[in-house]
Amino acid sequence: MKFKRVTLVTINRLAKFIVSLSLFIAIAFAVQQGFFEHIADSNWVAKFVKEQGKQAVVVLMAMGAAYAALGAPRQLLAFAFGFAFGAVEGALLALVATELGCILSFYAAKWLFRSSLQRKFNKSLMKFERLVKDNTTLKVLMIRLLPIGSNLFTNVAAGATTVPAQGFFLGSFIGYIPQTLIFAYAGAGIGLSEHEKILISIALFIVSSVIGSLLYRSQFRRKVKEL
């Protein structure tokens, strides 16, 4: 029985090593081929769509998801997609690609790098977990809207801890929407006036304030119950 357990642990470690190595090789190849430079290049994306037609969408979504998973600027992705597909369609595709990237980095941290991340960054990860574990959707939504910190760090930290996946993904998806729309519209050549920018800033401030109020009240209620 003990031998079987040791064998399973060894196989599990070997599988993680193989998958991790394959992942690093794939990333190195993508960087060497300039894939991540292309996906952020509006002219290249538009040309690729014109040449490949509908088939281009699948390839670009995969490239966009990998681009976002590595923590590259999602604003550039939204701009390029807005330029190539138009404001609405470009925003939708960029939003889905960014969310897929969030999911990829979350599960890569959870399945492949969790133990090593916890050994090296245990204190930081525990702080993040305490901050986000309760009311996950609202807290992550606030982080994405402001935004606070690195997109990649947030994804990896959530994956390396016990933060609920469903609430994390939902908060991220909703929080990605404003900037994705703004940059996709900019890429499509639909500029926003100063008046519209001010209105968007006010709206985001109000949403953030409401979320902050809800979180404060829930924390206050919990403390009262503990008395």
mmCIF file of C-alpha atoms in Angstrom, residues 16-155:
data_model
loop_
_atom_site.group_PDB
_atom_site.id
_atom_site.type_symbol
_atom_site.label_atom_id
_atom_site.label_comp_id
_atom_site.label_asym_id
_atom_site.label_seq_id
_atom_site.Cartn_x
_atom_site.Cartn_y
_atom_site.Cartn_z
ATOM 1 C CA LYS A 16 3.809 17.923 -13.437
ATOM 2 C CA PHE A 17 7.445 18.193 -14.501
ATOM 3 C CA ILE A 18 6.650 17.067 -18.068
ATOM 4 C CA VAL A 19 3.674 19.434 -18.362
ATOM 5 C CA SER A 20 5.678 22.341 -16.876
ATOM 6 C CA LEU A 21 8.613 21.691 -19.209
ATOM 7 C CA SER A 22 6.291 21.462 -22.218
ATOM 8 C CA LEU A 23 4.668 24.724 -21.163
ATOM 9 C CA PHE A 24 7.994 26.527 -20.877
ATOM 10 C CA ILE A 25 9.119 25.186 -24.274
ATOM 11 C CA ALA A 26 5.850 26.327 -25.866
ATOM 12 C CA ILE A 27 6.213 29.805 -24.337
ATOM 13 C CA ALA A 28 9.852 30.061 -25.448
ATOM 14 C CA PHE A 29 8.864 29.015 -28.980
ATOM 15 C CA ALA A 30 6.012 31.550 -29.031
ATOM 16 C CA VAL A 31 8.345 34.335 -27.902
ATOM 17 C CA GLN A 32 11.008 33.306 -30.426
ATOM 18 C CA GLN A 33 8.437 33.344 -33.246
ATOM 19 C CA GLY A 34 7.115 36.737 -32.164
ATOM 20 C CA PHE A 35 3.562 35.491 -31.530
ATOM 21 C CA PHE A 36 3.024 37.815 -28.573
ATOM 22 C CA GLU A 37 4.285 40.816 -30.513
ATOM 23 C CA HIS A 38 1.886 39.963 -33.337
ATOM 24 C CA ILE A 39 -1.210 39.627 -31.153
ATOM 25 C CA ALA A 40 -0.689 43.161 -29.796
ATOM 26 C CA ASP A 41 -0.031 44.581 -33.276
ATOM 27 C CA SER A 42 -3.266 46.024 -34.664
ATOM 28 C CA ASN A 43 -2.108 45.945 -38.290
ATOM 29 C CA TRP A 44 -0.897 42.330 -38.066
ATOM 30 C CA VAL A 45 -4.171 41.177 -36.458
ATOM 31 C CA ALA A 46 -6.269 42.980 -39.087
ATOM 32 C CA LYS A 47 -4.166 41.514 -41.919
ATOM 33 C CA PHE A 48 -4.404 38.017 -40.418
ATOM 34 C CA VAL A 49 -8.197 38.286 -40.181
ATOM 35 C CA LYS A 50 -8.421 39.489 -43.790
ATOM 36 C CA GLU A 51 -6.262 36.597 -45.034
ATOM 37 C CA GLN A 52 -7.694 33.769 -42.904
ATOM 38 C CA GLY A 53 -11.338 34.797 -42.539
ATOM 39 C CA LYS A 54 -13.377 33.113 -39.807
ATOM 40 C CA GLN A 55 -10.606 30.606 -39.066
ATOM 41 C CA ALA A 56 -8.526 33.499 -37.762
ATOM 42 C CA VAL A 57 -10.826 33.924 -34.767
ATOM 43 C CA VAL A 58 -9.893 30.568 -33.200
ATOM 44 C CA VAL A 59 -6.157 31.173 -33.646
ATOM 45 C CA LEU A 60 -6.336 34.741 -32.363
ATOM 46 C CA MET A 61 -8.395 33.708 -29.335
ATOM 47 C CA ALA A 62 -5.797 31.057 -28.440
ATOM 48 C CA MET A 63 -2.962 33.550 -28.897
ATOM 49 C CA GLY A 64 -4.880 36.198 -26.943
ATOM 50 C CA ALA A 65 -5.575 33.813 -24.064
ATOM 51 C CA ALA A 66 -1.882 32.845 -23.852
ATOM 52 C CA TYR A 67 -0.909 36.535 -24.084
ATOM 53 C CA ALA A 68 -3.247 37.453 -21.216
ATOM 54 C CA ALA A 69 -2.229 34.399 -19.153
ATOM 55 C CA LEU A 70 1.372 35.638 -19.109
ATOM 56 C CA GLY A 71 0.259 38.990 -17.701
ATOM 57 C CA ALA A 72 0.754 41.046 -20.861
ATOM 58 C CA PRO A 73 -1.272 44.292 -21.101
ATOM 59 C CA ARG A 74 -4.889 43.309 -21.823
ATOM 60 C CA GLN A 75 -5.531 46.883 -22.994
ATOM 61 C CA LEU A 76 -3.304 46.315 -26.039
ATOM 62 C CA LEU A 77 -5.220 43.134 -26.826
ATOM 63 C CA ALA A 78 -8.537 44.987 -26.685
ATOM 64 C CA PHE A 79 -7.161 47.786 -28.878
ATOM 65 C CA ALA A 80 -5.864 45.350 -31.524
ATOM 66 C CA PHE A 81 -9.105 43.339 -31.578
ATOM 67 C CA GLY A 82 -11.174 46.524 -31.754
ATOM 68 C CA PHE A 83 -9.101 47.648 -34.741
ATOM 69 C CA ALA A 84 -9.482 44.297 -36.540
ATOM 70 C CA PHE A 85 -13.061 43.295 -35.683
ATOM 71 C CA GLY A 86 -14.811 46.541 -34.819
ATOM 72 C CA ALA A 87 -15.735 47.956 -31.446
ATOM 73 C CA VAL A 88 -18.423 45.572 -30.190
ATOM 74 C CA GLU A 89 -17.165 42.285 -31.652
ATOM 75 C CA GLY A 90 -13.568 43.192 -30.842
ATOM 76 C CA ALA A 91 -14.456 44.009 -27.237
ATOM 77 C CA LEU A 92 -16.355 40.736 -26.831
ATOM 78 C CA LEU A 93 -13.515 38.631 -28.287
ATOM 79 C CA ALA A 94 -10.877 40.465 -26.239
ATOM 80 C CA LEU A 95 -12.971 40.038 -23.093
ATOM 81 C CA VAL A 96 -13.331 36.278 -23.638
ATOM 82 C CA ALA A 97 -9.620 35.903 -24.470
ATOM 83 C CA THR A 98 -8.649 37.837 -21.344
ATOM 84 C CA GLU A 99 -10.940 35.720 -19.176
ATOM 85 C CA LEU A 100 -9.511 32.527 -20.689
ATOM 86 C CA GLY A 101 -6.038 33.833 -19.896
ATOM 87 C CA CYS A 102 -7.142 34.456 -16.321
ATOM 88 C CA ILE A 103 -8.420 30.868 -16.065
ATOM 89 C CA LEU A 104 -5.222 29.451 -17.595
ATOM 90 C CA SER A 105 -2.875 31.244 -15.198
ATOM 91 C CA PHE A 106 -5.162 30.435 -12.237
ATOM 92 C CA TYR A 107 -5.133 26.689 -12.918
ATOM 93 C CA ALA A 108 -1.452 26.632 -13.909
ATOM 94 C CA ALA A 109 -0.680 28.027 -10.465
ATOM 95 C CA LYS A 110 -3.081 25.601 -8.773
ATOM 96 C CA TRP A 111 -2.071 22.397 -10.574
ATOM 97 C CA LEU A 112 1.568 22.927 -11.485
ATOM 98 C CA PHE A 113 3.248 25.521 -9.265
ATOM 99 C CA ARG A 114 1.201 25.707 -6.075
ATOM 100 C CA SER A 115 3.656 24.001 -3.710
ATOM 101 C CA SER A 116 6.698 25.929 -4.962
ATOM 102 C CA LEU A 117 4.788 29.236 -4.886
ATOM 103 C CA GLN A 118 3.641 28.599 -1.324
ATOM 104 C CA ARG A 119 7.192 27.810 -0.209
ATOM 105 C CA LYS A 120 8.627 31.000 -1.699
ATOM 106 C CA PHE A 121 5.775 33.487 -1.224
ATOM 107 C CA ASN A 122 3.778 32.034 1.654
ATOM 108 C CA LYS A 123 3.316 35.308 3.597
ATOM 109 C CA SER A 124 2.167 37.296 0.560
ATOM 110 C CA LEU A 125 -0.166 34.517 -0.539
ATOM 111 C CA MET A 126 -1.719 34.208 2.920
ATOM 112 C CA LYS A 127 -2.357 37.964 3.018
ATOM 113 C CA PHE A 128 -4.028 37.786 -0.376
ATOM 114 C CA GLU A 129 -6.112 34.786 0.680
ATOM 115 C CA ARG A 130 -7.333 36.522 3.842
ATOM 116 C CA LEU A 131 -8.229 39.579 1.793
ATOM 117 C CA VAL A 132 -10.144 37.843 -1.011
ATOM 118 C CA LYS A 133 -11.464 34.529 0.332
ATOM 119 C CA ASP A 134 -14.715 36.004 1.713
ATOM 120 C CA ASN A 135 -16.989 37.998 -0.632
ATOM 121 C CA THR A 136 -14.651 36.944 -3.426
ATOM 122 C CA THR A 137 -16.686 38.230 -6.377
ATOM 123 C CA LEU A 138 -17.084 41.753 -4.998
ATOM 124 C CA LYS A 139 -13.478 42.047 -3.833
ATOM 125 C CA VAL A 140 -12.006 40.765 -7.088
ATOM 126 C CA LEU A 141 -14.374 43.033 -9.013
ATOM 127 C CA MET A 142 -13.017 46.008 -7.082
ATOM 128 C CA ILE A 143 -9.423 44.901 -7.736
ATOM 129 C CA ARG A 144 -10.109 44.618 -11.474
ATOM 130 C CA LEU A 145 -11.941 47.927 -11.685
ATOM 131 C CA LEU A 146 -9.349 50.071 -9.929
ATOM 132 C CA PRO A 147 -7.113 48.107 -10.900
ATOM 133 C CA ILE A 148 -4.892 47.233 -7.933
ATOM 134 C CA GLY A 149 -1.584 45.468 -8.540
ATOM 135 C CA SER A 150 -0.626 43.079 -11.309
ATOM 136 C CA ASN A 151 -3.213 41.096 -13.260
ATOM 137 C CA LEU A 152 -0.848 38.097 -13.404
ATOM 138 C CA PHE A 153 -0.037 38.239 -9.684
ATOM 139 C CA THR A 154 -3.753 38.327 -8.839
ATOM 140 C CA ASN A 155 -4.447 35.273 -11.017
#
